[in-house]
Amino acid sequence: MPVKVVSEGPTASKQVTCSKCTYKLEYTGEDVQTSSGYSMGEHDVSFYIVCPRCGANTSVPAWSLREGRSWY
Ligand SMILES: [Zn+2]
């Protein structure tokens, strides 16, 4: 019998303070966006969430439940 998903999204969440409006936000791995680029000649991936209140990007630790793993 396959694993059954019973929640509508990841239930583990983290909180971060928006870098712009300073409201406290709660997010899950599904909310984490990634952007990749090059810095110092190395491939670099940054993780951020978009504040639903002011629309600013706030950096978060490399953590993505969507990928099903953690990089800590
Ligand atoms: Zn904000």
Short mmCIF file of N, CA, C and O and ligand atoms in Angstrom, two decimals:
data_model
loop_
_atom_site.label_atom_id
_atom_site.label_comp_id
_atom_site.label_asym_id
_atom_site.label_seq_id
_atom_site.Cartn_x
_atom_site.Cartn_y
_atom_site.Cartn_z
N MET A 1 0.85 -1.20 0.00
CA MET A 1 0.00 0.00 0.00
C MET A 1 0.88 1.24 0.00
O MET A 1 1.78 1.37 0.82
N PRO A 2 0.65 2.12 -0.95
CA PRO A 2 1.51 3.31 -1.04
C PRO A 2 1.26 4.29 0.10
O PRO A 2 0.20 4.27 0.73
N VAL A 3 2.24 5.12 0.31
CA VAL A 3 2.11 6.16 1.33
C VAL A 3 1.00 7.13 0.93
O VAL A 3 0.89 7.51 -0.24
N LYS A 4 0.20 7.47 1.87
CA LYS A 4 -0.92 8.36 1.60
C LYS A 4 -0.65 9.75 2.18
O LYS A 4 -0.23 9.88 3.32
N VAL A 5 -0.84 10.75 1.35
CA VAL A 5 -0.64 12.13 1.80
C VAL A 5 -1.94 12.65 2.39
O VAL A 5 -2.97 12.66 1.72
N VAL A 6 -1.90 13.02 3.67
CA VAL A 6 -3.14 13.45 4.30
C VAL A 6 -3.21 14.95 4.60
O VAL A 6 -4.27 15.45 4.93
N SER A 7 -2.09 15.65 4.44
CA SER A 7 -2.17 17.09 4.67
C SER A 7 -2.13 17.80 3.32
O SER A 7 -1.71 17.23 2.32
N GLU A 8 -2.56 19.04 3.31
CA GLU A 8 -2.58 19.77 2.04
C GLU A 8 -1.23 20.36 1.70
O GLU A 8 -1.03 20.89 0.61
N GLY A 9 -0.32 20.29 2.63
CA GLY A 9 1.02 20.81 2.40
C GLY A 9 1.92 20.35 3.51
O GLY A 9 1.46 19.63 4.40
N PRO A 10 3.17 20.71 3.44
CA PRO A 10 4.09 20.33 4.52
C PRO A 10 3.60 20.89 5.84
O PRO A 10 3.10 22.02 5.88
N THR A 11 3.72 20.12 6.88
CA THR A 11 3.23 20.60 8.18
C THR A 11 4.35 21.24 8.99
O THR A 11 4.09 21.94 9.96
N ALA A 12 5.59 21.00 8.60
CA ALA A 12 6.70 21.64 9.30
C ALA A 12 6.85 23.05 8.75
O ALA A 12 6.83 23.26 7.54
N SER A 13 6.95 23.99 9.63
CA SER A 13 7.09 25.37 9.16
C SER A 13 8.17 26.07 9.96
O SER A 13 8.57 25.62 11.02
N LYS A 14 8.63 27.16 9.40
CA LYS A 14 9.64 27.97 10.07
C LYS A 14 9.18 29.41 10.02
O LYS A 14 8.35 29.78 9.21
N GLN A 15 9.76 30.19 10.89
CA GLN A 15 9.39 31.59 10.92
C GLN A 15 10.60 32.44 10.60
O GLN A 15 11.73 32.10 10.93
N VAL A 16 10.34 33.53 9.93
CA VAL A 16 11.41 34.46 9.58
C VAL A 16 10.82 35.86 9.62
O VAL A 16 9.61 36.04 9.44
N THR A 17 11.64 36.82 9.87
CA THR A 17 11.17 38.20 9.88
C THR A 17 11.47 38.82 8.52
O THR A 17 12.59 38.74 8.03
N CYS A 18 10.46 39.42 7.93
CA CYS A 18 10.63 40.04 6.62
C CYS A 18 11.72 41.11 6.69
O CYS A 18 11.74 41.92 7.62
N SER A 19 12.59 41.11 5.69
CA SER A 19 13.70 42.05 5.70
C SER A 19 13.24 43.48 5.43
O SER A 19 13.95 44.43 5.71
N LYS A 20 12.05 43.63 4.88
CA LYS A 20 11.59 44.97 4.53
C LYS A 20 10.56 45.52 5.50
O LYS A 20 10.76 46.55 6.12
N CYS A 21 9.45 44.81 5.66
CA CYS A 21 8.39 45.33 6.53
C CYS A 21 8.54 44.85 7.96
O CYS A 21 7.83 45.30 8.85
N THR A 22 9.42 43.92 8.19
CA THR A 22 9.77 43.35 9.50
C THR A 22 8.61 42.61 10.17
O THR A 22 8.65 42.35 11.36
N TYR A 23 7.59 42.27 9.41
CA TYR A 23 6.55 41.41 9.97
C TYR A 23 7.10 40.00 10.05
O TYR A 23 7.95 39.60 9.25
N LYS A 24 6.58 39.24 11.00
CA LYS A 24 7.02 37.85 11.13
C LYS A 24 6.21 36.99 10.19
O LYS A 24 4.97 37.08 10.14
N LEU A 25 6.89 36.17 9.45
CA LEU A 25 6.24 35.31 8.46
C LEU A 25 6.48 33.85 8.82
O LEU A 25 7.54 33.50 9.34
N GLU A 26 5.49 33.03 8.54
CA GLU A 26 5.66 31.60 8.73
C GLU A 26 5.60 30.94 7.36
O GLU A 26 4.72 31.24 6.57
N TYR A 27 6.55 30.07 7.09
CA TYR A 27 6.60 29.48 5.76
C TYR A 27 6.96 28.00 5.86
O TYR A 27 7.46 27.54 6.88
N THR A 28 6.67 27.30 4.80
CA THR A 28 7.09 25.89 4.71
C THR A 28 8.02 25.76 3.51
O THR A 28 8.21 26.71 2.74
N GLY A 29 8.57 24.60 3.35
CA GLY A 29 9.49 24.37 2.25
C GLY A 29 8.87 24.63 0.89
O GLY A 29 9.57 25.00 -0.05
N GLU A 30 7.56 24.48 0.78
CA GLU A 30 6.92 24.72 -0.51
C GLU A 30 6.89 26.19 -0.88
O GLU A 30 6.69 26.53 -2.03
N ASP A 31 7.09 27.05 0.11
CA ASP A 31 7.08 28.48 -0.18
C ASP A 31 8.45 29.00 -0.58
O ASP A 31 8.58 30.13 -1.02
N VAL A 32 9.46 28.17 -0.36
CA VAL A 32 10.82 28.63 -0.61
C VAL A 32 11.12 28.65 -2.11
O VAL A 32 10.90 27.67 -2.82
N GLN A 33 11.57 29.80 -2.58
CA GLN A 33 11.95 29.95 -3.99
C GLN A 33 13.48 29.85 -4.05
O GLN A 33 14.17 30.15 -3.10
N THR A 34 13.94 29.44 -5.20
CA THR A 34 15.39 29.41 -5.36
C THR A 34 15.78 30.27 -6.54
O THR A 34 15.03 30.42 -7.50
N SER A 35 16.94 30.86 -6.44
CA SER A 35 17.47 31.57 -7.59
C SER A 35 18.94 31.19 -7.68
O SER A 35 19.64 31.12 -6.67
N SER A 36 19.37 30.88 -8.88
CA SER A 36 20.76 30.47 -9.03
C SER A 36 21.51 31.50 -9.85
O SER A 36 20.95 32.18 -10.70
N GLY A 37 22.77 31.58 -9.58
CA GLY A 37 23.61 32.52 -10.30
C GLY A 37 25.05 32.18 -10.02
O GLY A 37 25.36 31.13 -9.45
N TYR A 38 25.93 33.08 -10.42
CA TYR A 38 27.34 32.84 -10.18
C TYR A 38 27.88 33.93 -9.27
O TYR A 38 27.62 35.11 -9.48
N SER A 39 28.60 33.52 -8.26
CA SER A 39 29.25 34.52 -7.43
C SER A 39 30.65 34.03 -7.12
O SER A 39 30.84 32.86 -6.80
N MET A 40 31.62 34.87 -7.27
CA MET A 40 33.04 34.53 -7.10
C MET A 40 33.43 33.35 -7.98
O MET A 40 34.23 32.51 -7.57
N GLY A 41 32.82 33.26 -9.14
CA GLY A 41 33.16 32.19 -10.08
C GLY A 41 32.58 30.84 -9.72
O GLY A 41 32.83 29.85 -10.39
N GLU A 42 31.78 30.80 -8.67
CA GLU A 42 31.17 29.54 -8.27
C GLU A 42 29.67 29.59 -8.48
O GLU A 42 29.05 30.64 -8.31
N HIS A 43 29.13 28.43 -8.82
CA HIS A 43 27.69 28.36 -8.97
C HIS A 43 27.06 28.51 -7.60
O HIS A 43 27.47 27.87 -6.65
N ASP A 44 26.12 29.39 -7.52
CA ASP A 44 25.58 29.75 -6.22
C ASP A 44 24.05 29.69 -6.27
O ASP A 44 23.45 30.21 -7.18
N VAL A 45 23.45 29.04 -5.31
CA VAL A 45 21.99 28.99 -5.25
C VAL A 45 21.55 29.69 -3.98
O VAL A 45 22.07 29.42 -2.90
N SER A 46 20.63 30.62 -4.13
CA SER A 46 20.12 31.27 -2.93
C SER A 46 18.65 30.93 -2.75
O SER A 46 17.94 30.64 -3.70
N PHE A 47 18.24 30.93 -1.50
CA PHE A 47 16.88 30.55 -1.15
C PHE A 47 16.18 31.75 -0.53
O PHE A 47 16.77 32.47 0.26
N TYR A 48 14.95 31.97 -0.92
CA TYR A 48 14.23 33.11 -0.38
C TYR A 48 12.73 32.84 -0.40
O TYR A 48 12.25 31.93 -1.08
N ILE A 49 12.02 33.65 0.35
CA ILE A 49 10.56 33.60 0.27
C ILE A 49 10.09 35.01 -0.08
O ILE A 49 10.79 35.99 0.16
N VAL A 50 8.91 35.08 -0.66
CA VAL A 50 8.33 36.37 -1.03
C VAL A 50 7.31 36.75 0.04
O VAL A 50 6.39 35.98 0.34
N CYS A 51 7.49 37.89 0.63
CA CYS A 51 6.58 38.35 1.68
C CYS A 51 5.21 38.64 1.08
O CYS A 51 5.10 39.40 0.13
N PRO A 52 4.15 38.01 1.63
CA PRO A 52 2.81 38.25 1.08
C PRO A 52 2.29 39.64 1.40
O PRO A 52 1.33 40.11 0.82
N ARG A 53 2.93 40.31 2.31
CA ARG A 53 2.46 41.62 2.73
C ARG A 53 3.06 42.74 1.88
O ARG A 53 2.37 43.62 1.41
N CYS A 54 4.39 42.70 1.73
CA CYS A 54 5.03 43.81 1.00
C CYS A 54 5.68 43.36 -0.31
O CYS A 54 6.12 44.18 -1.09
N GLY A 55 5.74 42.06 -0.54
CA GLY A 55 6.28 41.57 -1.81
C GLY A 55 7.79 41.51 -1.88
O GLY A 55 8.35 41.15 -2.91
N ALA A 56 8.47 41.83 -0.79
CA ALA A 56 9.93 41.80 -0.80
C ALA A 56 10.43 40.36 -0.65
O ALA A 56 9.76 39.50 -0.09
N ASN A 57 11.61 40.12 -1.16
CA ASN A 57 12.24 38.82 -0.99
C ASN A 57 13.04 38.82 0.31
O ASN A 57 13.76 39.77 0.60
N THR A 58 12.90 37.76 1.06
CA THR A 58 13.66 37.61 2.29
C THR A 58 14.44 36.31 2.21
O THR A 58 13.87 35.25 1.93
N SER A 59 15.72 36.39 2.42
CA SER A 59 16.56 35.19 2.35
C SER A 59 16.24 34.25 3.50
O SER A 59 15.97 34.69 4.62
N VAL A 60 16.23 32.98 3.20
CA VAL A 60 16.02 31.97 4.23
C VAL A 60 17.13 30.94 4.10
O VAL A 60 17.79 30.86 3.07
N PRO A 61 17.33 30.14 5.14
CA PRO A 61 18.36 29.10 5.07
C PRO A 61 18.06 28.10 3.95
O PRO A 61 16.90 27.96 3.55
N ALA A 62 19.09 27.45 3.48
CA ALA A 62 18.93 26.45 2.44
C ALA A 62 18.09 25.30 2.97
O ALA A 62 18.59 24.41 3.65
N TRP A 63 16.84 25.36 2.70
CA TRP A 63 15.93 24.37 3.27
C TRP A 63 14.75 24.25 2.34
O TRP A 63 14.12 25.23 1.99
N SER A 64 14.49 23.08 1.89
CA SER A 64 13.37 22.92 0.98
C SER A 64 12.68 21.60 1.18
O SER A 64 13.22 20.56 0.84
N LEU A 65 11.50 21.64 1.74
CA LEU A 65 10.74 20.40 1.89
C LEU A 65 10.26 19.91 0.54
O LEU A 65 9.98 18.74 0.36
N ARG A 66 10.16 20.83 -0.42
CA ARG A 66 9.70 20.45 -1.74
C ARG A 66 10.67 19.44 -2.36
O ARG A 66 10.29 18.56 -3.08
N GLU A 67 11.94 19.62 -2.05
CA GLU A 67 12.95 18.69 -2.55
C GLU A 67 13.03 17.46 -1.67
O GLU A 67 13.72 16.51 -2.00
N GLY A 68 12.37 17.51 -0.53
CA GLY A 68 12.36 16.37 0.35
C GLY A 68 13.66 16.13 1.08
O GLY A 68 13.92 15.03 1.55
N ARG A 69 14.47 17.17 1.20
CA ARG A 69 15.71 16.97 1.94
C ARG A 69 16.18 18.31 2.51
O ARG A 69 15.66 19.35 2.18
N SER A 70 17.14 18.19 3.37
CA SER A 70 17.66 19.37 4.04
C SER A 70 19.16 19.45 3.80
O SER A 70 19.82 18.44 3.68
N TRP A 71 19.65 20.66 3.72
CA TRP A 71 21.09 20.82 3.51
C TRP A 71 21.83 21.27 4.75
O TRP A 71 22.94 21.75 4.68
N TYR A 72 21.19 21.17 5.87
CA TYR A 72 21.89 21.58 7.08
C TYR A 72 23.03 20.64 7.36
O TYR A 72 22.90 19.45 7.22
ZN ZN B 1 7.32 42.17 4.12
#
